mmCIF file of C-alpha atoms in Angstrom:
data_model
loop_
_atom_site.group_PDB
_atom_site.id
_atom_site.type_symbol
_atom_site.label_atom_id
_atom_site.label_comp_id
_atom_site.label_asym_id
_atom_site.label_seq_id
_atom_site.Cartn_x
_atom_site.Cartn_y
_atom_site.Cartn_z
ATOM 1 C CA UNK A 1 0.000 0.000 0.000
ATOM 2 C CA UNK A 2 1.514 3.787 -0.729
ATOM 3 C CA UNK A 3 -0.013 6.444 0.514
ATOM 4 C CA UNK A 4 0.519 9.972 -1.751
ATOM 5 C CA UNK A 5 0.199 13.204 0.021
ATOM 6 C CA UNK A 6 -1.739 15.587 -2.141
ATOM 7 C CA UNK A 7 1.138 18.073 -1.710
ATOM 8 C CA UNK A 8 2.739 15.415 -3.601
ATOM 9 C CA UNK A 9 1.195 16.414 -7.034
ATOM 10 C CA UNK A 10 2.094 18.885 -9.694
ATOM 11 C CA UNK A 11 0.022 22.063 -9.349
ATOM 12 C CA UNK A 12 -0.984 24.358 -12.087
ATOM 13 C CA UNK A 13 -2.006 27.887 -11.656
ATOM 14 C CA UNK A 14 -2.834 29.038 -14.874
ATOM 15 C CA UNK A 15 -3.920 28.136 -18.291
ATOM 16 C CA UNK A 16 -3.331 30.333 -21.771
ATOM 17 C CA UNK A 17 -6.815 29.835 -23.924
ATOM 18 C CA UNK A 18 -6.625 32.171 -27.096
ATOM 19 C CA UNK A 19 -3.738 34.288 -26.149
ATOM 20 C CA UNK A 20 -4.964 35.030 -22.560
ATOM 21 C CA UNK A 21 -3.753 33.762 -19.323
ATOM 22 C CA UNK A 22 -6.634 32.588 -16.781
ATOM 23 C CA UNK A 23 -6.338 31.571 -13.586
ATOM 24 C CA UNK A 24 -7.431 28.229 -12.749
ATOM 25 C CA UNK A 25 -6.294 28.981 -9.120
ATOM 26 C CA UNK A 26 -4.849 25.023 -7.897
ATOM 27 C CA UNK A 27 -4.901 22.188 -9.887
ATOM 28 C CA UNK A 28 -3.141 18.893 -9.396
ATOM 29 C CA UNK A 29 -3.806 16.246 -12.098
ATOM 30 C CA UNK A 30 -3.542 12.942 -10.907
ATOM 31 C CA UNK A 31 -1.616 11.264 -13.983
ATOM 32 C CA UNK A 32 1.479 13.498 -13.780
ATOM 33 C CA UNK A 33 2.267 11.539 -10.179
ATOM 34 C CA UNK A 34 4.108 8.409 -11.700
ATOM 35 C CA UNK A 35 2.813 6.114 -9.200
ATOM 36 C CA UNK A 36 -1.263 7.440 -10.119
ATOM 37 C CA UNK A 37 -0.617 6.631 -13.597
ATOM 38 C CA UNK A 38 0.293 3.692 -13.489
ATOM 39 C CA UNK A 39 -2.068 2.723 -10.825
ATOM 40 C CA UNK A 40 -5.188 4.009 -12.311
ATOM 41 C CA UNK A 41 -5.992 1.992 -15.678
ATOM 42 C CA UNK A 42 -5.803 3.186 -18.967
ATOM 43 C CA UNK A 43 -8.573 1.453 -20.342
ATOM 44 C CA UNK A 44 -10.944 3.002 -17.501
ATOM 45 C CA UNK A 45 -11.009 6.402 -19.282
ATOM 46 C CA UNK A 46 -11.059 8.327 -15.876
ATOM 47 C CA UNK A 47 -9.060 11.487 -15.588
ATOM 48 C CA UNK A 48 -8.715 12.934 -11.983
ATOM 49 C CA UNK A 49 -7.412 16.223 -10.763
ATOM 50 C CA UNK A 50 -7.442 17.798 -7.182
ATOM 51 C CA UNK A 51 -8.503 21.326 -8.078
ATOM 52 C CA UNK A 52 -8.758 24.531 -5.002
ATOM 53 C CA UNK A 53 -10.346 27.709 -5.156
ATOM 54 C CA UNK A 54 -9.449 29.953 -2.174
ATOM 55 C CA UNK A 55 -12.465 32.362 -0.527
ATOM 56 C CA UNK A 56 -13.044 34.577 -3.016
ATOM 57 C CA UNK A 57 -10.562 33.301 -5.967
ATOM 58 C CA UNK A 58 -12.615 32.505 -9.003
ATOM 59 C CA UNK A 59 -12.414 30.111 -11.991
ATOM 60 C CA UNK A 60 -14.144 32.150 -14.715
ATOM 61 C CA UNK A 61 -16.960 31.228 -16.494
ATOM 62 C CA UNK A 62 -15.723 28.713 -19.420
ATOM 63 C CA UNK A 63 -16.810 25.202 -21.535
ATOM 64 C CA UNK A 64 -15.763 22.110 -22.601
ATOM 65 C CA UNK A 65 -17.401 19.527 -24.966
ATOM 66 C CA UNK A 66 -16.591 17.074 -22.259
ATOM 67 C CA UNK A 67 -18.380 16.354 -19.387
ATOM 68 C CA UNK A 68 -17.298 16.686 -15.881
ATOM 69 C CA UNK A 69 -18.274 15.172 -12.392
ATOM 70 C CA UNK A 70 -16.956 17.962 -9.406
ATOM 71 C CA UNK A 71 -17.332 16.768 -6.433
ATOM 72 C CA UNK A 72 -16.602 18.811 -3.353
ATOM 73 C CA UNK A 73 -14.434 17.315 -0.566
ATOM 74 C CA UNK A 74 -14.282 20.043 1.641
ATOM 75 C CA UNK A 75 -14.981 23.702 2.232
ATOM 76 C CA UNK A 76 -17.660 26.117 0.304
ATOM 77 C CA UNK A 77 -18.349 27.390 -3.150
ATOM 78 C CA UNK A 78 -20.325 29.038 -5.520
ATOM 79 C CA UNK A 79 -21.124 27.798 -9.084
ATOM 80 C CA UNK A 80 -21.357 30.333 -11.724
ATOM 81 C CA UNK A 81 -22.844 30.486 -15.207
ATOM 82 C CA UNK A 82 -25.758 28.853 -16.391
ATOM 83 C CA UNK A 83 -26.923 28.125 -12.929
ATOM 84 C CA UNK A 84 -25.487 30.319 -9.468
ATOM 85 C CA UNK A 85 -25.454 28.352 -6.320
ATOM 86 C CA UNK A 86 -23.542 27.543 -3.519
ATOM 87 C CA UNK A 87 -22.090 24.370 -2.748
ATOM 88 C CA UNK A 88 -20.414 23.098 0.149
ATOM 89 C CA UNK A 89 -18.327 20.199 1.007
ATOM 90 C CA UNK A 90 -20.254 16.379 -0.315
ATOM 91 C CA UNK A 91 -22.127 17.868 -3.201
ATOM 92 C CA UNK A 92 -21.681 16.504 -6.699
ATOM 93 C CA UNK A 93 -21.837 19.204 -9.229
ATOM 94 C CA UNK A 94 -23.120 17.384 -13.235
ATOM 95 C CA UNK A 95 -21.355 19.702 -16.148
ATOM 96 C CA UNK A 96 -22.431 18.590 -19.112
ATOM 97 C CA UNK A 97 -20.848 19.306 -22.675
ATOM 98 C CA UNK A 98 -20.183 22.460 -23.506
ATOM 99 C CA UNK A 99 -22.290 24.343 -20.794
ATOM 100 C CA UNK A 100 -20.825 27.321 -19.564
ATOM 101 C CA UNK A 101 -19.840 27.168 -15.580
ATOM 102 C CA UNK A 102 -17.115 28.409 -13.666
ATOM 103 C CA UNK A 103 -16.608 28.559 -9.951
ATOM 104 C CA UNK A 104 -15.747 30.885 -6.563
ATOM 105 C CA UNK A 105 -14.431 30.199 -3.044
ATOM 106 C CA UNK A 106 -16.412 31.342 -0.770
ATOM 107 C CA UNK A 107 -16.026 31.674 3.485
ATOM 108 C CA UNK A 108 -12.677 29.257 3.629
ATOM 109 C CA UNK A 109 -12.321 28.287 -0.566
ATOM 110 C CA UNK A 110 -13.223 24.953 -1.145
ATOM 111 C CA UNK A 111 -11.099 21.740 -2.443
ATOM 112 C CA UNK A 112 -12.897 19.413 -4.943
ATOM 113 C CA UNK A 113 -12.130 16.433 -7.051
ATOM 114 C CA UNK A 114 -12.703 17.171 -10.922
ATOM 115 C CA UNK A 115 -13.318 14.134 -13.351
ATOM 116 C CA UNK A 116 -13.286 13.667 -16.493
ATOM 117 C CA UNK A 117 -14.441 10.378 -18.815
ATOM 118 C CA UNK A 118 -12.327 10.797 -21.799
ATOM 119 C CA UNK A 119 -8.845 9.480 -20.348
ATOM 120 C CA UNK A 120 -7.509 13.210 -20.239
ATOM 121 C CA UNK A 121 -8.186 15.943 -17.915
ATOM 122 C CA UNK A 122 -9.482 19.178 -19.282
ATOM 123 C CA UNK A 123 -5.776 21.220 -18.035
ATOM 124 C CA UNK A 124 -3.457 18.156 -19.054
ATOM 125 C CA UNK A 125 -1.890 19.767 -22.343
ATOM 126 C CA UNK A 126 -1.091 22.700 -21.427
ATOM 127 C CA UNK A 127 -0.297 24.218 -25.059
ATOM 128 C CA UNK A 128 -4.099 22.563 -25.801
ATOM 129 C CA UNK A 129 -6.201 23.240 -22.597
ATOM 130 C CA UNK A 130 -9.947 21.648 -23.779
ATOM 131 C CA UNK A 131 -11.865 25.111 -22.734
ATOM 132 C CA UNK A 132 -13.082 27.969 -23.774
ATOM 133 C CA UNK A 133 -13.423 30.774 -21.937
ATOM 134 C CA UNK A 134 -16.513 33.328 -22.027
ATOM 135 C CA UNK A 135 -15.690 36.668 -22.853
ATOM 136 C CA UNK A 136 -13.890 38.602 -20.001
ATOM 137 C CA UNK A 137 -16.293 40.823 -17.909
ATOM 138 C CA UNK A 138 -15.974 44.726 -17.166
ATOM 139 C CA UNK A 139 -13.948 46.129 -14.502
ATOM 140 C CA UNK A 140 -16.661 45.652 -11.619
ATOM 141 C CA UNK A 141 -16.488 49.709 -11.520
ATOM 142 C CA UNK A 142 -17.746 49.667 -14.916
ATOM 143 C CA UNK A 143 -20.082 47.516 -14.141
ATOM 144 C CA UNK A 144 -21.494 49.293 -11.273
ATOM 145 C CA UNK A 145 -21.033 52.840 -13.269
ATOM 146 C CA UNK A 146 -23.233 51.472 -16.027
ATOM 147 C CA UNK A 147 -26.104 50.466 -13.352
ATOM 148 C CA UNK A 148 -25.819 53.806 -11.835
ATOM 149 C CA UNK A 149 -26.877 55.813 -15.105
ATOM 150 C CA UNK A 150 -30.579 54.244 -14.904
ATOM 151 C CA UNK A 151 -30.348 55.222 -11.119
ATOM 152 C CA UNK A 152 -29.043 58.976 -11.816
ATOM 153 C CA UNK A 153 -31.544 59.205 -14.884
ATOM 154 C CA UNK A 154 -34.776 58.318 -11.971
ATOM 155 C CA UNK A 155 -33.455 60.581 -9.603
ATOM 156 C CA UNK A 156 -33.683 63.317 -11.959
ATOM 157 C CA UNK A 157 -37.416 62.692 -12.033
ATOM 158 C CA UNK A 158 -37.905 62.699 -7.753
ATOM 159 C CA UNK A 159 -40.436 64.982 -5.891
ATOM 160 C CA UNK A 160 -38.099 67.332 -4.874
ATOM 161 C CA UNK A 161 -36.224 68.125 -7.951
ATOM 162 C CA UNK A 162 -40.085 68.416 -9.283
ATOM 163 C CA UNK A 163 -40.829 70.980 -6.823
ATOM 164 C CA UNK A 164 -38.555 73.755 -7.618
ATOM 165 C CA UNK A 165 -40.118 74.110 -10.877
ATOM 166 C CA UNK A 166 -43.739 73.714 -9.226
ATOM 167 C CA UNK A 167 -45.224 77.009 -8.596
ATOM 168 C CA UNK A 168 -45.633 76.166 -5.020
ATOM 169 C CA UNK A 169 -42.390 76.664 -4.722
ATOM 170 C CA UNK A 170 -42.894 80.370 -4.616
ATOM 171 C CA UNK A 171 -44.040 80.045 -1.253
ATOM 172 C CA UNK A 172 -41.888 81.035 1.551
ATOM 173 C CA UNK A 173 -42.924 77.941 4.150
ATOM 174 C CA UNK A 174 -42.235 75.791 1.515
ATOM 175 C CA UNK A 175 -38.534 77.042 0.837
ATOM 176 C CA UNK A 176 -38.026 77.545 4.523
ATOM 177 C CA UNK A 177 -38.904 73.912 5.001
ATOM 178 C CA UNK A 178 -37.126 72.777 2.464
ATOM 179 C CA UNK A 179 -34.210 74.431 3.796
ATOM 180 C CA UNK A 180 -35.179 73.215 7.222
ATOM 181 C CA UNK A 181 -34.909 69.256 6.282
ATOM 182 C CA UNK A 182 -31.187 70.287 3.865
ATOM 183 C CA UNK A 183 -30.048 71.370 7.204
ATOM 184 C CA UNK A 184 -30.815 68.639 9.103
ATOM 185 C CA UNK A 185 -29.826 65.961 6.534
ATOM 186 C CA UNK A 186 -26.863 68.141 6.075
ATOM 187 C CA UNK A 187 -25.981 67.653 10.191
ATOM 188 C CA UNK A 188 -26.600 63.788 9.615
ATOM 189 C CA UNK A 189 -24.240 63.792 6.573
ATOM 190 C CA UNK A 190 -21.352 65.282 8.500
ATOM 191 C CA UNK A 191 -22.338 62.528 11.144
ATOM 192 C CA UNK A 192 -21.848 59.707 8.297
ATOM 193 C CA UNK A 193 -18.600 61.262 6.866
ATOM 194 C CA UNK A 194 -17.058 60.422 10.881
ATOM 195 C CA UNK A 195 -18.570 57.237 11.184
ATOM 196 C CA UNK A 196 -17.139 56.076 7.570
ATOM 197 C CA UNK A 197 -13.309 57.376 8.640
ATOM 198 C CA UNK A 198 -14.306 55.265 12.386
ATOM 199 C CA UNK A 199 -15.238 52.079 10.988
ATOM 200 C CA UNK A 200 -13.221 51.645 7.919
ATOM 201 C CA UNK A 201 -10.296 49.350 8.492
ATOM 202 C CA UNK A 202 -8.683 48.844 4.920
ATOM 203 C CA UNK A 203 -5.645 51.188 4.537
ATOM 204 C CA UNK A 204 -6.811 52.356 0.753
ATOM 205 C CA UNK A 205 -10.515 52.826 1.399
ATOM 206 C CA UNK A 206 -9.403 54.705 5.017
ATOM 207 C CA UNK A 207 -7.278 57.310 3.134
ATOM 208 C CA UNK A 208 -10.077 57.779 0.889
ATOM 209 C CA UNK A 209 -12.510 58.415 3.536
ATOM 210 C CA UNK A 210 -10.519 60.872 5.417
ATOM 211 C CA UNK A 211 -9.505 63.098 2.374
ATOM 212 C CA UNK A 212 -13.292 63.301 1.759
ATOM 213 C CA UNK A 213 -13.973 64.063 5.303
ATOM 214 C CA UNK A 214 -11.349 66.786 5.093
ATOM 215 C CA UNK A 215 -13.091 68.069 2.157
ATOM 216 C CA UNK A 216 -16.509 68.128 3.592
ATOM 217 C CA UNK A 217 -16.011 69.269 7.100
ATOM 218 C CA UNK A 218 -18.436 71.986 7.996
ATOM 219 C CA UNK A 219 -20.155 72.392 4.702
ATOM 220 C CA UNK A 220 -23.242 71.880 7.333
ATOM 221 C CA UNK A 221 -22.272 74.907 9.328
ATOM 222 C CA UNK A 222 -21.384 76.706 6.443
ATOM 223 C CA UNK A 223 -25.486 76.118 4.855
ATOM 224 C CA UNK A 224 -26.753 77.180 8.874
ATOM 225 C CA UNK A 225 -24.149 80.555 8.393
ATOM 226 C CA UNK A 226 -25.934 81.786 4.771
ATOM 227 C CA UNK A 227 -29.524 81.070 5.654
ATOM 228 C CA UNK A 228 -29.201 83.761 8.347
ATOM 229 C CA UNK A 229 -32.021 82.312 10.049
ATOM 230 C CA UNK A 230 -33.220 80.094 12.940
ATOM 231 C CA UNK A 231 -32.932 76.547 12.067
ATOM 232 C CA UNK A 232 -35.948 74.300 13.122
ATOM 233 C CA UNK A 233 -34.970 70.481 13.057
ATOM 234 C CA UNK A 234 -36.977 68.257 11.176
ATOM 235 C CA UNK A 235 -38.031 65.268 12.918
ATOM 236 C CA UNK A 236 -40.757 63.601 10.784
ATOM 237 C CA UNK A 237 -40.431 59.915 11.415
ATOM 238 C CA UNK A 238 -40.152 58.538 7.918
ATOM 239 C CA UNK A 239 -37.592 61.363 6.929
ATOM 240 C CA UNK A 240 -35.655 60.263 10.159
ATOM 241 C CA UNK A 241 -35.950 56.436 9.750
ATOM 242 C CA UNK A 242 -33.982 56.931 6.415
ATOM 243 C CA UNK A 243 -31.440 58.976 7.287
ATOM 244 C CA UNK A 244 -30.780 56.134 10.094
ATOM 245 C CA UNK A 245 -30.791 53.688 7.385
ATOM 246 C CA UNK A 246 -27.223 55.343 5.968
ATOM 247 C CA UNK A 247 -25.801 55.814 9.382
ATOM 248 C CA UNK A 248 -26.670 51.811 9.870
ATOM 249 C CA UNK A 249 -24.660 51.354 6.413
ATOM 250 C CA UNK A 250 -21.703 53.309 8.100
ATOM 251 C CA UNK A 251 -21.910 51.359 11.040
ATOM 252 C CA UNK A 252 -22.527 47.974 9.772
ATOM 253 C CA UNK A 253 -21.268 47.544 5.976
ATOM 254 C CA UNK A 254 -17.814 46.913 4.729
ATOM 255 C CA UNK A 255 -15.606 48.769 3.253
ATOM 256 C CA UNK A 256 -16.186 48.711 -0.685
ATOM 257 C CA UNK A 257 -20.058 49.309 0.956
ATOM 258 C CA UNK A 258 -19.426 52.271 2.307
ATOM 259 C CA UNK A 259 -17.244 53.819 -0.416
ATOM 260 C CA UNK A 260 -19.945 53.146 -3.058
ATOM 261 C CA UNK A 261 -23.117 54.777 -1.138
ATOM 262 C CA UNK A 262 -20.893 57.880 -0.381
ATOM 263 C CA UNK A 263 -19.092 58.614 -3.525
ATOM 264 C CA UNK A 264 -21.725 56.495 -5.924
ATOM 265 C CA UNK A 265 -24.790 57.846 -4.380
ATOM 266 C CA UNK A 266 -25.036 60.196 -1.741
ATOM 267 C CA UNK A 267 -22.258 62.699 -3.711
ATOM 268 C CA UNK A 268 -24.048 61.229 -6.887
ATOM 269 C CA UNK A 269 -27.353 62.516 -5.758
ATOM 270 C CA UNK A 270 -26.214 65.486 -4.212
ATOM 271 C CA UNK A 271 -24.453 66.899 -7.272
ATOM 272 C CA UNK A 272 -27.468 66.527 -9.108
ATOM 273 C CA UNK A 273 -29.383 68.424 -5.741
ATOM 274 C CA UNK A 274 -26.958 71.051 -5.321
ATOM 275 C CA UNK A 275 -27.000 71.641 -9.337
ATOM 276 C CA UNK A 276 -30.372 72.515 -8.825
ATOM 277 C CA UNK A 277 -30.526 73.964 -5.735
ATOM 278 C CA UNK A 278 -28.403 76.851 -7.057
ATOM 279 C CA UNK A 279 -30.526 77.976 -8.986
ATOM 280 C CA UNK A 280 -33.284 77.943 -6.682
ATOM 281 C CA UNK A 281 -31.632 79.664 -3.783
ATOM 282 C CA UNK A 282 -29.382 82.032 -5.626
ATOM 283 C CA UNK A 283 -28.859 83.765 -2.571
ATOM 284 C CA UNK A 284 -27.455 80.830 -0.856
ATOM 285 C CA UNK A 285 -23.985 80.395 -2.118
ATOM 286 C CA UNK A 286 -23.673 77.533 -0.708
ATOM 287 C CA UNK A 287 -25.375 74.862 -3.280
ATOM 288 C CA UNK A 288 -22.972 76.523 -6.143
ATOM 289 C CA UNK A 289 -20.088 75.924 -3.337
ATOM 290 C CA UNK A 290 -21.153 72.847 -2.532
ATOM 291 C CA UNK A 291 -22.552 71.496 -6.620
ATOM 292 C CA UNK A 292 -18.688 72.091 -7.433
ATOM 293 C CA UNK A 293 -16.972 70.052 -4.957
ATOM 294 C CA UNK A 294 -19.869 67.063 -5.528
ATOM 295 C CA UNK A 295 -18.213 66.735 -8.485
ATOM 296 C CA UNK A 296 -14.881 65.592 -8.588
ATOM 297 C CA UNK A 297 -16.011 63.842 -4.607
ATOM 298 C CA UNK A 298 -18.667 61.108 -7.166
ATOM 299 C CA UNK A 299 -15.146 60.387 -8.594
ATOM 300 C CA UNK A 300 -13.127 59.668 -5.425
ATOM 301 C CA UNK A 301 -12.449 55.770 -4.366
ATOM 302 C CA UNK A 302 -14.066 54.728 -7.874
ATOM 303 C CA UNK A 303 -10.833 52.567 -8.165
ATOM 304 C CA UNK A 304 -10.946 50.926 -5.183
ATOM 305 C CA UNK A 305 -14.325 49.529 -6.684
ATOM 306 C CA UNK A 306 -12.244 47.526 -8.930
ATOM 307 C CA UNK A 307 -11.077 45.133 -6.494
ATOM 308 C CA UNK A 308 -14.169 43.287 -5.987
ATOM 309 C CA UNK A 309 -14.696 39.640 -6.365
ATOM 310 C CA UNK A 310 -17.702 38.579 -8.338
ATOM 311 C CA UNK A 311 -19.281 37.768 -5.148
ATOM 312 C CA UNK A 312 -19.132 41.731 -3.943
ATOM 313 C CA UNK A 313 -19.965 42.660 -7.523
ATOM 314 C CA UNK A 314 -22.972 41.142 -6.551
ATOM 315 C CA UNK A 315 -23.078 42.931 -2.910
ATOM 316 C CA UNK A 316 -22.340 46.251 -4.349
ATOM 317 C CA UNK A 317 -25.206 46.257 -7.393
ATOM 318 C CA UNK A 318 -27.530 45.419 -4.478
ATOM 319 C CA UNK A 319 -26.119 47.698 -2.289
ATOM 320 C CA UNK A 320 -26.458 50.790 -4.879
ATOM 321 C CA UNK A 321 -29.851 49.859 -5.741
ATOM 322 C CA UNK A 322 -30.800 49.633 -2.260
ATOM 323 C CA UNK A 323 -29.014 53.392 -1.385
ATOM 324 C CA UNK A 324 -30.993 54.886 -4.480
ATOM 325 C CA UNK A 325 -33.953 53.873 -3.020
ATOM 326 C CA UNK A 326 -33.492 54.996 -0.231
ATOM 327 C CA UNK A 327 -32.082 58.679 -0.974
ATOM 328 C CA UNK A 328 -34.716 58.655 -3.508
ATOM 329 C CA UNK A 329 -37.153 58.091 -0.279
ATOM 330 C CA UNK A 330 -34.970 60.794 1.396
ATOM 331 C CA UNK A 331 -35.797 63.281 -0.832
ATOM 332 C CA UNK A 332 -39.375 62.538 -1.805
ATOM 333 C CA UNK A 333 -40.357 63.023 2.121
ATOM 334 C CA UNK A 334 -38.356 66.221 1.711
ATOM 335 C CA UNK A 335 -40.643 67.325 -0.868
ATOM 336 C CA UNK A 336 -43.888 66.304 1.278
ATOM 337 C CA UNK A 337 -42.558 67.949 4.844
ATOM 338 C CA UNK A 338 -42.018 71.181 2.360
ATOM 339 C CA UNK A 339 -45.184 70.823 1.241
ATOM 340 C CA UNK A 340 -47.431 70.337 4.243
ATOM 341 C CA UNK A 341 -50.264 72.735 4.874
ATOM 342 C CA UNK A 342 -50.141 73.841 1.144
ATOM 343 C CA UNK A 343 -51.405 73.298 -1.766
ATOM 344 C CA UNK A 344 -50.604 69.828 -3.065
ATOM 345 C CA UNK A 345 -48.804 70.786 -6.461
ATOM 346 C CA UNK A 346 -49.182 70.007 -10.062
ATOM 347 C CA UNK A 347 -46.189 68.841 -11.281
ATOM 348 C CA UNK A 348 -44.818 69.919 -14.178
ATOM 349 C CA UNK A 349 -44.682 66.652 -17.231
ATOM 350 C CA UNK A 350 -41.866 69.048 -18.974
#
């Protein structure tokens, strides 16, 4: 009896399929150990390899006209492709011919055996590899860029940005009001901008967040200064539950989280806001202050974005559809606190 460490056998890291290199992340085919191939028959037809994705590693989507048993010895996965699902240690995963798969490590990776029924495994020529690769995705910030134009495009139709070309707008409550619930959102934004710098623990994404807090510091006081009024703090439930829901984000999300719903949406929405608020307070220098800096701030940690796996490309598109909702929510209640005790307005199709 012999007993053959797995450490024992070959590994391959990579494969080149039509000029480009992808990463198969471990493989170990068992009939390049000596003693495997001449133990397991020829005349069986069974090719074996160890193969190990680590958490978060992937094995991009690909084919091959044979098909393949995986079945996974220990740890936890994700199958992607045709069909997404995780998979943890004693499930068999059925590829058949040329269906497009591929695979991710998720919590601790995952080892698996991968086996084959033509007598060669799919990596064993290496100038040959039997797969095909699907076409290389975006960067995953130009994936999440692209789903943010539909977002920016709907926000451009919210209740608020309605309402400054709504002739109720020409009534002084509902500016003051308005102004009342910027300054108060404007108190909980300098709030957020802390809580990001406190809770962020990558070095990249920290810099990031204090550069923008530096930035932003007492913008807030700065809106209370101009308005030259008493401010009255808005405490309407709904408009307060939301602006928790952010400071939860701040708290509770990680890192590439909390970079997208500031820089993605909350400096995405407000350059769009403060755009338009310009021209509806011109004697408020602050919005024109304030639109100007939005701008290059929607830009700021973009390229952090493109470190995600494919399993926080996922996270993130949820996470930025869930923070336009919600600022979307944000500034709808704005628009109905302005409004209360007026008229309810007719607004404008143009």
């Amino acid at each position: 009896m012999h007993i053959i460490a797995r450490s024992a056998l070959e590994t391959i890291n990579e494969a080149v399929v039509g000029g480009t290199v992808h990463n198969l992340g471990v493989v170990k085919i068992f009939s390049r150990h000596p003693q495997l191939a001449q133990f397991i028959p020829t005349s069986s037809n069974v090719a074996i390899s160890w193969v190990r994705l680590e958490c978060g590693e992937v094995l991009a989507v690909h084919k091959h006209p044979e098909p393949s048993l995986i079945l996974i010895c220990e740890g936890s996965g994700r199958t992607l492709g045709s069909a997404e699902q995780e998979v943890g240690a004693g499930d068999m995963i059925l590829v058949p011919g040329d269906s497009w798969h591929g695979f991710e490590g998720t919590r601790d990776g995952f080892w698996a055996l991968s086996i084959q029924f033509n007598g060669k495994a799919l990596y064993e020529d290496a100038e040959k590899p039997n797969a095909m690769f699907a076409r290389e995705v975006p960067n995953p910030a130009a994936v999440l860029l692209a789903d943010n134009e539909k977002y920016l495009q709907q926000f451009g139709t919210s209740n608020l940005l309605r309402l400054i070309d709504d002739p109720s707008f020409d009534n002084p409550h509902v500016r003051e009001r308005l102004l009342d619930c910027q300054q108060t959102w404007s108190d909980v934004f300098q709030d957020l901008l802390h809580l990001r710098v406190a809770m962020t623990t990558d070095t990249a994404h920290k810099q990031v967040a204090l550069d923008h807090l530096v930035e932003e510091l007492g913008h807030n006081d700065n809106l209370r200064n101009q308005r030259g009024s008493a401010h009255a703090p808005v405490t309407d439930e709904t408009f307060v539950s939301t602006m928790e829901w952010f400071r939860h984000q701040m708290l509770y999300r990680n890192d590439m989280v909390r970079t997208l719903l500031m820089h993605v949406v909350l400096e995405g929405s407000g350059e769009i806001w403060h755009r338009e608020a310009a021209r509806a307070f011109p004697a408020i220098p602050h919005f024109q202050e304030h639109g100007e800096d939005d701008g290059q701030h929607v830009t700021m940690g973009i390229d952090l974005l493109d470190r995600a796996t494919q399993a926080e490309i996922r996270e993130l598109r949820e996470a930025l559809a869930e923070g336009w909702k919600m600022i979307t929510q944000l500034c709808d209640r704005i628009a109905s606190i302005a409004l209360a005790d007026t008229a309810v307005p007719t607004y404008s199709t143009c």
